[in-house]
Amino acid sequence: MKCVVVDYNATANIYARPVEGVVMVVDLDRMAIIGYRDRAVFMVPKAEGTDYRADKVGPPFTGPAAPPGVVVQPDGRGFHVHGHLVKWANWEFHVGFDMRAGTVISLASVNDTDAGGLQRRVLYRGFVSEIFVPYMDPEEEWYFHTFTDAGEYGLGALASQLQRGADCPANAVYMDGYYAGSDGKPVKAEDVICLFERYAGDVAWRHTNGIGLGGLFSEVRPDVTLVVRMVVTVGNYDYTLDSEFKTVGSIKIVVSLSGILEMKAINYTHVDQIREDTHGTLITENTIGVYHDHFVTYHLDLDIDGTRNSFIKNNIVPKRNTGVRATGGAPTPRRSYWTVLYEVAETEAEGQVNINSAPADLLFVNPSKKTKIGNEVGYRLIPTGATATSLLADDDYPERRASYTKKQVWVTPYNKSEKWTSGLYAEQSTGDDNLAAWSKRNRSIKDEDIVLWYTVGLHHVPYQEDFPVMPTISGALEVRPSNFFERNPLIRTKPPENSPNCSCSIGGSA
Ligand SMILES: [Cu+2]
């Protein structure tokens, strides 16, 4: 194992004072240093200003302060936990713990009140398969900083004990996790998962009517959601991993990044001194925050209203108005518009999508089930920011291991051995056991039990605000009902009690 050297005698921020230029190789079996190289000498950054603990940054606490808030649920919690089975509003799902994947959501189904209260399956199983974090400095002390966090360390094994009232709000309930320690003995990971209802002041649907039968009125339904959260601290980085269930039938999957940058010592104290590519940003004196990526890849075994699904690309394509009805146009002043071209992905090659290449709605449908008016029952994928893909060369060693990061979307037929996208043994992987390698078989994905692999990706160029600890930044995806229900499933949701926005006139007719 390669080891770098830091000086943490004068600060709790162990990443802030690297002894740059020194790298060692440690034989973990012999517990011996078998290689040592001191390539160059750099200034060790100062300790002052690196600590982020409350008693070191204050008092006085001169930072911005919002007044504290409270969560009030006058009727109590709206969800029930039976063992690991959770029931809330129109959702039922199972919450599990895995030392490699962290939280595992399985058997998620949504209740369809318009279909007589039928419980309809959405997700068979979903979890984080890998977090790949390659750094962009090719130098001797840095080239090997290309982490596969789940495969090397285990997200569940590194899950942090959630801080009550801070990591999760006051109305949260907590779950423990258990796993086998390195000595084979069971390890209890206390309070590593929390569940809470979120009242964020958002609107599920609304409309203000101005004219006609009802006159002037507003109908508003608040959006209340249920969040399942785990925080994983992988060395310097902290990932908050949320699955948010919405009454509209969506599951929003969010990763929020905080923690501490990996820092490189340098002799410069001002950007004017820098002539060469330092592979990062000068974020404080003598300190470079090194460029890197975060690729968080989810394994989502969707079962949309049943096991056999197909992957549909509704390609959004521009059209020229021909001006002639016989060719699909209209004799109007409009010159262009867009329309949707429906495409079924037959095999895995057609299931690989770079979502930034062309506009399309990506759907997972059950071809054997249709709505009353004939649309295929489905869910669509909605990427929400953070859609970066890897820019590394295909023949670069970390990229061979994580070549799937060239595209955000892969769809494969379910195979029980295909769980870990960088391979079962990610650390030793040479790329022959990863998602891209499996997909080379180009199996059929039409009307099969298929799996969506989605990668949330960020190119992280550090900025000074990321020091000494980084404010949270997020990326997400959502899977949302799309012709799954016969209509808006919230249409018969009762407005809140005593709401001024429930079918009450807010003025006279226009
Ligand atoms: Cu980062």
Short mmCIF file of C-alpha atoms and ligand atoms in Angstrom, two decimals:
data_model
loop_
_atom_site.label_atom_id
_atom_site.label_comp_id
_atom_site.label_asym_id
_atom_site.label_seq_id
_atom_site.Cartn_x
_atom_site.Cartn_y
_atom_site.Cartn_z
CA MET A 1 0.00 0.00 0.00
CA LYS A 2 1.24 3.47 -0.87
CA CYS A 3 1.22 5.97 1.99
CA VAL A 4 1.62 9.71 2.04
CA VAL A 5 2.77 11.77 5.01
CA VAL A 6 0.94 14.50 6.91
CA ASP A 7 1.73 16.62 9.95
CA TYR A 8 -1.27 16.64 12.27
CA ASN A 9 0.37 17.76 15.47
CA ALA A 10 -1.01 21.29 15.36
CA THR A 11 -4.48 20.83 13.82
CA ALA A 12 -7.42 18.42 13.75
CA ASN A 13 -7.54 18.91 9.98
CA ILE A 14 -5.22 16.07 9.07
CA TYR A 15 -5.45 16.79 5.33
CA ALA A 16 -4.33 20.42 5.58
CA ARG A 17 -0.62 19.95 6.32
CA PRO A 18 0.82 17.40 3.90
CA VAL A 19 4.54 16.69 3.94
CA GLU A 20 4.62 16.84 0.17
CA GLY A 21 7.06 14.90 -1.96
CA VAL A 22 7.35 11.90 0.37
CA VAL A 23 5.70 8.58 -0.42
CA MET A 24 6.13 5.19 1.22
CA VAL A 25 5.17 1.67 0.29
CA VAL A 26 3.94 -0.45 3.21
CA ASP A 27 3.65 -4.25 3.15
CA LEU A 28 0.49 -4.82 5.19
CA ASP A 29 1.21 -8.53 5.71
CA ARG A 30 4.64 -7.82 7.17
CA MET A 31 3.58 -4.42 8.57
CA ALA A 32 6.84 -3.06 7.24
CA ILE A 33 7.88 -0.08 5.12
CA ILE A 34 9.41 -1.64 2.02
CA GLY A 35 9.80 1.51 -0.05
CA TYR A 36 10.52 5.15 0.76
CA ARG A 37 11.07 8.06 -1.56
CA ASP A 38 11.65 11.71 -0.75
CA ARG A 39 11.35 13.27 -4.20
CA ALA A 40 11.28 16.96 -3.42
CA VAL A 41 10.96 19.48 -0.60
CA PHE A 42 7.92 21.72 -0.22
CA MET A 43 6.78 24.13 2.46
CA VAL A 44 4.37 22.50 4.93
CA PRO A 45 1.25 24.73 5.03
CA LYS A 46 0.64 26.58 8.27
CA ALA A 47 -1.77 25.16 10.84
CA GLU A 48 -3.50 28.47 11.52
CA GLY A 49 -6.97 28.63 9.99
CA THR A 50 -7.16 24.91 9.18
CA ASP A 51 -9.23 23.76 12.16
CA TYR A 52 -13.01 23.66 11.77
CA ARG A 53 -14.11 22.61 15.27
CA ALA A 54 -16.53 24.98 16.98
CA ASP A 55 -14.23 25.63 19.94
CA LYS A 56 -11.39 26.53 17.55
CA VAL A 57 -13.31 28.90 15.27
CA GLY A 58 -15.09 30.72 18.12
CA PRO A 59 -16.25 32.37 20.21
CA PRO A 60 -17.11 34.86 18.94
CA PHE A 61 -19.17 33.10 16.24
CA THR A 62 -19.29 35.86 13.70
CA GLY A 63 -20.59 33.72 10.82
CA PRO A 64 -24.08 34.13 9.41
CA ALA A 65 -26.74 32.74 11.73
CA ALA A 66 -30.28 31.76 10.82
CA PRO A 67 -32.67 31.42 13.76
CA PRO A 68 -33.28 27.82 14.83
CA GLY A 69 -36.45 26.13 13.56
CA VAL A 70 -38.61 23.34 14.91
CA VAL A 71 -40.51 20.50 13.27
CA VAL A 72 -44.06 20.16 14.57
CA GLN A 73 -46.22 17.18 13.63
CA PRO A 74 -49.44 17.73 15.60
CA ASP A 75 -50.79 14.30 14.61
CA GLY A 76 -47.48 12.52 15.16
CA ARG A 77 -45.30 10.73 12.69
CA GLY A 78 -46.91 9.60 9.47
CA PHE A 79 -44.82 6.49 8.88
CA HIS A 80 -44.55 3.11 10.53
CA VAL A 81 -41.50 0.89 10.76
CA HIS A 82 -42.09 -2.84 11.24
CA GLY A 83 -38.64 -4.34 11.58
CA HIS A 84 -37.11 -2.95 8.41
CA LEU A 85 -40.35 -2.59 6.48
CA VAL A 86 -41.50 1.02 6.17
CA LYS A 87 -45.05 2.14 5.39
CA TRP A 88 -45.77 5.78 4.70
CA ALA A 89 -48.54 7.56 2.77
CA ASN A 90 -48.79 5.61 -0.51
CA TRP A 91 -45.38 3.90 -0.17
CA GLU A 92 -44.13 0.59 1.19
CA PHE A 93 -40.47 -0.42 1.08
CA HIS A 94 -37.75 -2.28 2.94
CA VAL A 95 -34.63 -0.60 4.31
CA GLY A 96 -31.54 -2.77 4.60
CA PHE A 97 -27.92 -2.26 5.54
CA ASP A 98 -24.91 -3.59 3.65
CA MET A 99 -21.30 -3.01 4.67
CA ARG A 100 -20.29 -2.33 1.07
CA ALA A 101 -23.34 -0.54 -0.39
CA GLY A 102 -24.58 1.23 2.73
CA THR A 103 -28.35 1.59 2.62
CA VAL A 104 -30.27 -0.84 0.42
CA ILE A 105 -33.85 0.02 -0.54
CA SER A 106 -35.85 -2.94 -1.77
CA LEU A 107 -39.37 -4.04 -2.65
CA ALA A 108 -40.57 -0.45 -3.00
CA SER A 109 -44.15 -0.25 -4.15
CA VAL A 110 -46.64 2.56 -4.44
CA ASN A 111 -50.33 2.42 -3.69
CA ASP A 112 -52.71 3.24 -6.51
CA THR A 113 -55.91 4.52 -4.94
CA ASP A 114 -57.51 4.94 -8.37
CA ALA A 115 -56.95 1.20 -8.92
CA GLY A 116 -58.74 0.21 -5.73
CA GLY A 117 -55.71 0.53 -3.49
CA LEU A 118 -53.53 -1.82 -5.50
CA GLN A 119 -49.91 -1.91 -4.31
CA ARG A 120 -47.76 -1.61 -7.46
CA ARG A 121 -44.03 -2.42 -7.54
CA VAL A 122 -41.56 0.25 -8.64
CA LEU A 123 -38.13 -0.79 -7.39
CA TYR A 124 -36.96 -4.32 -6.65
CA ARG A 125 -33.66 -3.16 -5.19
CA GLY A 126 -31.56 0.01 -5.25
CA PHE A 127 -28.21 0.90 -3.74
CA VAL A 128 -24.97 2.76 -4.34
CA SER A 129 -22.77 0.35 -6.28
CA GLU A 130 -19.60 2.44 -6.32
CA ILE A 131 -18.13 5.89 -5.72
CA PHE A 132 -15.14 6.45 -8.01
CA VAL A 133 -12.94 9.45 -7.20
CA PRO A 134 -9.92 9.95 -9.48
CA TYR A 135 -7.58 12.87 -8.77
CA MET A 136 -6.08 14.78 -11.67
CA ASP A 137 -2.44 15.15 -10.66
CA PRO A 138 -0.13 12.73 -12.52
CA GLU A 139 2.81 13.36 -10.12
CA GLU A 140 4.45 10.55 -8.19
CA GLU A 141 2.70 11.26 -4.88
CA TRP A 142 -0.70 11.69 -6.54
CA TYR A 143 -1.18 9.52 -9.62
CA PHE A 144 -2.60 6.62 -7.57
CA HIS A 145 -5.26 8.72 -5.81
CA THR A 146 -8.07 7.04 -7.75
CA PHE A 147 -10.43 5.71 -5.12
CA THR A 148 -13.26 3.20 -5.42
CA ASP A 149 -14.86 3.97 -2.08
CA ALA A 150 -17.47 1.22 -1.90
CA GLY A 151 -15.21 -1.55 -3.18
CA GLU A 152 -12.09 -0.53 -1.26
CA TYR A 153 -13.53 0.62 2.06
CA GLY A 154 -17.26 -0.13 2.19
CA LEU A 155 -19.87 2.59 2.49
CA GLY A 156 -21.77 0.78 5.24
CA ALA A 157 -18.57 0.06 7.12
CA LEU A 158 -17.73 3.78 7.00
CA ALA A 159 -21.25 5.05 7.77
CA SER A 160 -21.12 7.74 10.45
CA GLN A 161 -23.27 7.68 13.54
CA LEU A 162 -25.89 10.29 12.66
CA GLN A 163 -25.92 13.34 14.90
CA ARG A 164 -29.47 13.67 16.19
CA GLY A 165 -31.08 16.98 15.37
CA ALA A 166 -28.21 17.96 13.05
CA ASP A 167 -27.67 15.22 10.44
CA CYS A 168 -31.39 14.45 10.61
CA PRO A 169 -34.23 16.62 11.96
CA ALA A 170 -35.91 16.18 15.35
CA ASN A 171 -38.74 14.07 13.89
CA ALA A 172 -36.38 11.38 12.58
CA VAL A 173 -36.23 7.74 13.65
CA TYR A 174 -32.98 5.81 13.52
CA MET A 175 -31.83 2.35 12.49
CA ASP A 176 -28.66 0.48 13.32
CA GLY A 177 -26.59 -1.62 10.95
CA TYR A 178 -24.65 -4.81 11.58
CA TYR A 179 -21.76 -6.28 9.69
CA ALA A 180 -18.89 -8.71 10.11
CA GLY A 181 -15.72 -7.02 11.31
CA SER A 182 -12.26 -7.86 9.99
CA ASP A 183 -11.86 -10.32 12.89
CA GLY A 184 -15.15 -12.01 11.99
CA LYS A 185 -16.98 -10.63 15.00
CA PRO A 186 -20.26 -8.75 14.51
CA VAL A 187 -20.00 -4.98 14.53
CA LYS A 188 -22.98 -2.84 15.49
CA ALA A 189 -23.10 0.45 13.60
CA GLU A 190 -25.41 2.57 15.72
CA ASP A 191 -27.83 5.14 14.27
CA VAL A 192 -26.41 4.92 10.76
CA ILE A 193 -29.75 5.25 8.96
CA CYS A 194 -32.43 7.81 9.69
CA LEU A 195 -35.93 8.24 8.31
CA PHE A 196 -37.90 11.45 8.52
CA GLU A 197 -40.79 13.28 6.94
CA ARG A 198 -39.71 16.48 5.27
CA TYR A 199 -41.90 19.58 5.30
CA ALA A 200 -39.73 21.93 3.26
CA GLY A 201 -42.42 24.42 2.28
CA ASP A 202 -42.58 23.06 -1.27
CA VAL A 203 -45.70 22.69 -3.35
CA ALA A 204 -46.86 19.34 -4.77
CA TRP A 205 -49.32 21.00 -7.14
CA ARG A 206 -51.18 24.28 -7.36
CA HIS A 207 -53.29 26.48 -9.57
CA THR A 208 -54.86 29.90 -9.31
CA ASN A 209 -58.01 30.28 -11.37
CA GLY A 210 -59.08 33.71 -12.51
CA ILE A 211 -62.23 33.38 -14.58
CA GLY A 212 -65.14 31.06 -15.28
CA LEU A 213 -67.24 28.84 -13.06
CA GLY A 214 -65.21 29.03 -9.87
CA GLY A 215 -64.22 32.65 -10.15
CA LEU A 216 -60.96 33.55 -8.51
CA PHE A 217 -59.57 30.75 -6.33
CA SER A 218 -56.35 28.95 -5.59
CA GLU A 219 -55.85 25.24 -4.96
CA VAL A 220 -52.52 24.31 -3.38
CA ARG A 221 -51.30 20.97 -2.02
CA PRO A 222 -48.13 20.96 0.06
CA ASP A 223 -45.36 18.53 -0.82
CA VAL A 224 -44.46 16.30 2.10
CA THR A 225 -41.83 13.63 1.48
CA LEU A 226 -40.15 10.79 3.34
CA VAL A 227 -36.35 10.73 3.41
CA VAL A 228 -34.10 7.74 4.14
CA ARG A 229 -30.59 9.00 4.91
CA MET A 230 -27.12 7.69 5.53
CA VAL A 231 -23.92 9.72 5.91
CA VAL A 232 -20.72 8.02 4.82
CA THR A 233 -17.37 9.52 5.76
CA VAL A 234 -14.75 8.07 3.44
CA GLY A 235 -11.51 9.54 4.74
CA ASN A 236 -11.62 13.23 3.91
CA TYR A 237 -15.03 13.24 2.21
CA ASP A 238 -18.54 13.08 3.63
CA TYR A 239 -21.35 11.82 1.41
CA THR A 240 -24.94 12.27 2.54
CA LEU A 241 -26.92 9.64 0.64
CA ASP A 242 -30.69 10.20 0.53
CA SER A 243 -33.60 8.32 -0.96
CA GLU A 244 -36.61 10.62 -0.92
CA PHE A 245 -40.04 9.15 -1.49
CA LYS A 246 -42.69 11.51 -2.83
CA THR A 247 -46.44 11.06 -2.71
CA VAL A 248 -46.60 11.81 -6.43
CA GLY A 249 -44.88 8.45 -6.88
CA SER A 250 -41.33 9.68 -7.42
CA ILE A 251 -38.18 8.43 -5.79
CA LYS A 252 -35.52 11.13 -5.71
CA ILE A 253 -32.01 9.90 -5.04
CA VAL A 254 -29.64 12.58 -3.82
CA VAL A 255 -25.95 12.61 -2.99
CA SER A 256 -24.65 15.62 -1.08
CA LEU A 257 -20.93 16.19 -0.74
CA SER A 258 -19.14 17.86 2.13
CA GLY A 259 -15.98 17.24 4.11
CA ILE A 260 -12.41 18.18 3.42
CA LEU A 261 -10.42 18.51 0.20
CA GLU A 262 -7.36 16.43 -0.50
CA MET A 263 -4.67 19.08 -0.38
CA LYS A 264 -1.20 19.31 -1.86
CA ALA A 265 1.56 21.46 -0.38
CA ILE A 266 3.27 23.91 -2.71
CA ASN A 267 5.77 26.71 -2.24
CA TYR A 268 3.48 29.40 -3.69
CA THR A 269 1.57 31.86 -1.54
CA HIS A 270 -0.10 33.86 -4.35
CA VAL A 271 -1.51 32.97 -7.76
CA ASP A 272 0.79 35.55 -9.41
CA GLN A 273 3.75 33.27 -8.62
CA ILE A 274 2.28 30.28 -10.48
CA ARG A 275 3.55 29.61 -14.01
CA GLU A 276 2.89 25.88 -14.50
CA ASP A 277 -0.19 23.66 -14.19
CA THR A 278 -0.46 22.95 -10.47
CA HIS A 279 -3.33 20.47 -11.07
CA GLY A 280 -5.55 22.37 -8.69
CA THR A 281 -6.54 25.70 -7.17
CA LEU A 282 -4.44 27.69 -4.70
CA ILE A 283 -7.03 27.70 -1.91
CA THR A 284 -4.86 29.15 0.85
CA GLU A 285 -1.16 29.91 1.21
CA ASN A 286 1.07 26.96 0.24
CA THR A 287 -1.98 24.78 -0.43
CA ILE A 288 -3.45 23.40 -3.65
CA GLY A 289 -6.91 21.82 -3.65
CA VAL A 290 -6.28 19.14 -6.29
CA TYR A 291 -8.74 18.73 -9.20
CA HIS A 292 -10.75 15.52 -9.06
CA ASP A 293 -14.02 13.85 -10.02
CA HIS A 294 -16.79 12.20 -8.03
CA PHE A 295 -18.73 9.48 -9.80
CA VAL A 296 -21.50 7.99 -7.67
CA THR A 297 -23.01 5.01 -9.48
CA TYR A 298 -26.39 3.61 -8.46
CA HIS A 299 -27.67 0.12 -9.15
CA LEU A 300 -31.43 0.51 -9.58
CA ASP A 301 -33.24 -2.72 -10.34
CA LEU A 302 -36.51 -1.15 -11.37
CA ASP A 303 -39.55 -3.41 -11.60
CA ILE A 304 -42.17 -1.10 -13.05
CA ASP A 305 -45.50 -2.76 -12.22
CA GLY A 306 -43.85 -6.15 -12.68
CA THR A 307 -40.51 -7.73 -13.45
CA ARG A 308 -40.31 -7.52 -17.24
CA ASN A 309 -39.59 -4.01 -18.43
CA SER A 310 -38.24 -2.26 -21.52
CA PHE A 311 -36.04 0.81 -21.83
CA ILE A 312 -37.52 3.52 -24.04
CA LYS A 313 -35.84 6.59 -25.47
CA ASN A 314 -38.36 9.27 -26.33
CA ASN A 315 -35.99 11.27 -28.52
CA ILE A 316 -36.88 14.94 -28.71
CA VAL A 317 -36.11 16.07 -32.24
CA PRO A 318 -36.48 19.46 -33.94
CA LYS A 319 -38.73 19.66 -36.99
CA ARG A 320 -39.16 22.20 -39.75
CA ASN A 321 -42.73 23.20 -40.50
CA THR A 322 -43.22 22.13 -44.10
CA GLY A 323 -46.30 24.35 -44.35
CA VAL A 324 -48.12 21.45 -46.00
CA ARG A 325 -50.59 19.19 -44.14
CA ALA A 326 -49.84 16.24 -46.39
CA THR A 327 -46.29 16.15 -45.00
CA GLY A 328 -47.25 16.72 -41.36
CA GLY A 329 -46.93 20.50 -41.41
CA ALA A 330 -49.45 23.30 -41.16
CA PRO A 331 -49.93 26.40 -43.33
CA THR A 332 -49.14 28.84 -40.51
CA PRO A 333 -46.35 31.37 -39.85
CA ARG A 334 -44.56 28.90 -37.51
CA ARG A 335 -41.35 27.60 -39.06
CA SER A 336 -40.26 24.96 -36.56
CA TYR A 337 -41.26 22.84 -33.59
CA TRP A 338 -40.09 19.65 -31.87
CA THR A 339 -41.64 16.27 -31.59
CA VAL A 340 -40.98 12.91 -29.94
CA LEU A 341 -39.58 9.86 -31.71
CA TYR A 342 -40.18 6.65 -29.77
CA GLU A 343 -37.30 4.16 -29.70
CA VAL A 344 -37.13 0.83 -27.87
CA ALA A 345 -33.64 -0.22 -26.76
CA GLU A 346 -33.23 -3.80 -27.98
CA THR A 347 -29.83 -4.65 -26.53
CA GLU A 348 -27.32 -3.34 -24.00
CA ALA A 349 -25.48 -1.26 -26.61
CA GLU A 350 -28.67 0.72 -27.11
CA GLY A 351 -29.08 1.00 -23.35
CA GLN A 352 -25.96 3.14 -22.95
CA VAL A 353 -26.72 6.85 -23.00
CA ASN A 354 -24.72 10.02 -22.54
CA ILE A 355 -27.59 12.21 -21.47
CA ASN A 356 -25.79 15.39 -22.54
CA SER A 357 -25.51 14.26 -26.16
CA ALA A 358 -29.11 14.77 -27.29
CA PRO A 359 -32.42 15.63 -25.62
CA ALA A 360 -34.54 12.62 -24.76
CA ASP A 361 -36.89 11.35 -22.08
CA LEU A 362 -35.61 8.00 -20.84
CA LEU A 363 -38.34 5.65 -19.65
CA PHE A 364 -38.69 2.24 -18.11
CA VAL A 365 -41.99 0.74 -19.16
CA ASN A 366 -43.86 -2.48 -18.64
CA PRO A 367 -44.81 -3.37 -22.22
CA SER A 368 -47.48 -5.81 -21.02
CA LYS A 369 -49.35 -3.16 -19.03
CA LYS A 370 -51.13 -0.15 -20.42
CA THR A 371 -53.29 2.60 -19.03
CA LYS A 372 -57.00 2.58 -19.87
CA ILE A 373 -56.32 4.85 -22.83
CA GLY A 374 -53.47 2.72 -24.10
CA ASN A 375 -50.19 4.29 -22.95
CA GLU A 376 -47.45 1.97 -21.73
CA VAL A 377 -47.15 2.03 -17.95
CA GLY A 378 -43.79 3.52 -17.03
CA TYR A 379 -41.40 5.60 -14.98
CA ARG A 380 -38.96 8.11 -16.41
CA LEU A 381 -35.47 9.05 -15.35
CA ILE A 382 -34.93 12.71 -14.49
CA PRO A 383 -31.27 13.65 -14.02
CA THR A 384 -30.93 16.62 -11.66
CA GLY A 385 -27.60 18.34 -12.17
CA ALA A 386 -24.19 16.72 -11.74
CA THR A 387 -24.10 14.91 -15.09
CA ALA A 388 -20.32 14.96 -15.64
CA THR A 389 -18.68 12.00 -17.38
CA SER A 390 -15.07 10.89 -17.16
CA LEU A 391 -12.53 12.72 -19.32
CA LEU A 392 -9.71 10.24 -18.69
CA ALA A 393 -8.17 8.32 -21.59
CA ASP A 394 -9.59 4.85 -22.21
CA ASP A 395 -6.15 3.27 -21.74
CA ASP A 396 -5.49 5.02 -18.41
CA TYR A 397 -5.40 2.47 -15.57
CA PRO A 398 -8.10 3.98 -13.33
CA GLU A 399 -10.32 4.51 -16.37
CA ARG A 400 -10.00 0.87 -17.41
CA ARG A 401 -11.38 -0.04 -13.98
CA ALA A 402 -14.17 2.53 -14.16
CA SER A 403 -14.77 2.79 -17.91
CA TYR A 404 -18.52 2.89 -17.28
CA THR A 405 -18.08 6.53 -16.14
CA LYS A 406 -18.00 7.62 -19.80
CA LYS A 407 -21.81 7.45 -19.81
CA GLN A 408 -24.35 8.23 -17.12
CA VAL A 409 -26.87 5.59 -18.16
CA TRP A 410 -26.37 1.86 -18.68
CA VAL A 411 -29.15 -0.71 -18.81
CA THR A 412 -28.40 -4.40 -18.34
CA PRO A 413 -30.45 -7.54 -17.90
CA TYR A 414 -30.54 -8.57 -14.24
CA ASN A 415 -27.73 -10.94 -13.29
CA LYS A 416 -27.23 -11.72 -9.63
CA SER A 417 -23.44 -11.59 -9.94
CA GLU A 418 -23.50 -8.06 -11.40
CA LYS A 419 -23.75 -5.85 -8.35
CA TRP A 420 -20.46 -3.99 -8.08
CA THR A 421 -19.88 -1.76 -11.05
CA SER A 422 -16.07 -1.64 -10.70
CA GLY A 423 -15.94 -5.38 -10.15
CA LEU A 424 -16.19 -7.64 -7.12
CA TYR A 425 -12.55 -6.89 -6.25
CA ALA A 426 -12.53 -3.23 -7.22
CA GLU A 427 -9.07 -2.51 -5.87
CA GLN A 428 -7.42 -5.17 -8.03
CA SER A 429 -9.71 -4.67 -11.01
CA THR A 430 -8.11 -4.27 -14.40
CA GLY A 431 -11.43 -3.64 -16.07
CA ASP A 432 -12.37 -7.21 -17.02
CA ASP A 433 -15.05 -7.43 -14.31
CA ASN A 434 -16.97 -4.19 -14.53
CA LEU A 435 -20.21 -2.86 -15.94
CA ALA A 436 -18.68 -2.01 -19.32
CA ALA A 437 -17.17 -5.50 -19.62
CA TRP A 438 -20.46 -7.23 -18.73
CA SER A 439 -22.31 -5.06 -21.23
CA LYS A 440 -20.01 -6.06 -24.09
CA ARG A 441 -22.08 -9.25 -24.34
CA ASN A 442 -24.80 -6.98 -25.70
CA ARG A 443 -27.61 -9.02 -24.20
CA SER A 444 -31.27 -8.34 -24.87
CA ILE A 445 -32.82 -5.74 -22.58
CA LYS A 446 -36.24 -5.62 -24.23
CA ASP A 447 -39.09 -7.02 -22.14
CA GLU A 448 -36.63 -8.41 -19.59
CA ASP A 449 -35.88 -7.94 -15.90
CA ILE A 450 -33.59 -4.94 -16.41
CA VAL A 451 -31.33 -2.85 -14.20
CA LEU A 452 -30.64 0.87 -14.53
CA TRP A 453 -27.11 1.94 -13.64
CA TYR A 454 -26.96 5.69 -13.22
CA THR A 455 -23.87 7.73 -12.42
CA VAL A 456 -24.10 11.13 -10.74
CA GLY A 457 -20.88 12.86 -11.78
CA LEU A 458 -19.07 16.03 -10.74
CA HIS A 459 -15.83 17.53 -11.99
CA HIS A 460 -14.62 19.17 -8.81
CA VAL A 461 -12.52 22.27 -9.35
CA PRO A 462 -11.84 23.43 -5.79
CA TYR A 463 -12.46 27.03 -4.73
CA GLN A 464 -11.38 28.96 -1.65
CA GLU A 465 -14.78 28.46 -0.01
CA ASP A 466 -14.04 24.71 0.05
CA PHE A 467 -11.41 25.41 2.73
CA PRO A 468 -11.00 24.43 5.52
CA VAL A 469 -14.18 22.35 5.21
CA MET A 470 -16.40 22.26 2.17
CA PRO A 471 -20.00 23.54 2.14
CA THR A 472 -22.45 20.93 0.85
CA ILE A 473 -23.06 20.54 -2.87
CA SER A 474 -25.53 18.03 -4.35
CA GLY A 475 -26.37 15.97 -7.39
CA ALA A 476 -29.45 13.83 -7.89
CA LEU A 477 -31.70 11.78 -10.06
CA GLU A 478 -35.39 11.09 -9.86
CA VAL A 479 -37.52 8.28 -11.18
CA ARG A 480 -41.03 9.58 -11.70
CA PRO A 481 -44.32 7.97 -12.76
CA SER A 482 -44.94 8.51 -16.47
CA ASN A 483 -48.25 7.07 -17.62
CA PHE A 484 -48.01 4.82 -14.57
CA PHE A 485 -51.15 6.30 -12.99
CA GLU A 486 -54.36 7.15 -14.80
CA ARG A 487 -54.05 10.77 -13.68
CA ASN A 488 -52.31 12.96 -11.11
CA PRO A 489 -52.30 10.61 -8.10
CA LEU A 490 -52.61 13.60 -5.75
CA ILE A 491 -55.84 14.92 -7.23
CA ARG A 492 -57.91 13.54 -4.35
CA THR A 493 -55.42 14.50 -1.66
CA LYS A 494 -57.19 16.45 1.04
CA PRO A 495 -55.99 20.03 1.52
CA PRO A 496 -54.37 20.79 4.87
CA GLU A 497 -56.74 21.54 7.75
CA ASN A 498 -57.46 25.25 8.22
CA SER A 499 -55.52 26.05 5.08
CA PRO A 500 -56.41 29.36 3.48
CA ASN A 501 -55.70 27.62 0.18
CA CYS A 502 -58.42 24.97 0.15
CA SER A 503 -61.15 25.61 -2.38
CA CYS A 504 -61.83 29.02 -0.89
CA SER A 505 -62.46 32.09 -2.93
CA ILE A 506 -59.75 34.66 -2.54
CA GLY A 507 -61.73 37.33 -4.37
CA GLY A 508 -64.72 37.92 -6.61
CA SER A 509 -65.25 36.72 -10.13
CA ALA A 510 -63.45 38.51 -12.89
CU CU B 1 -14.66 16.91 -4.45
#
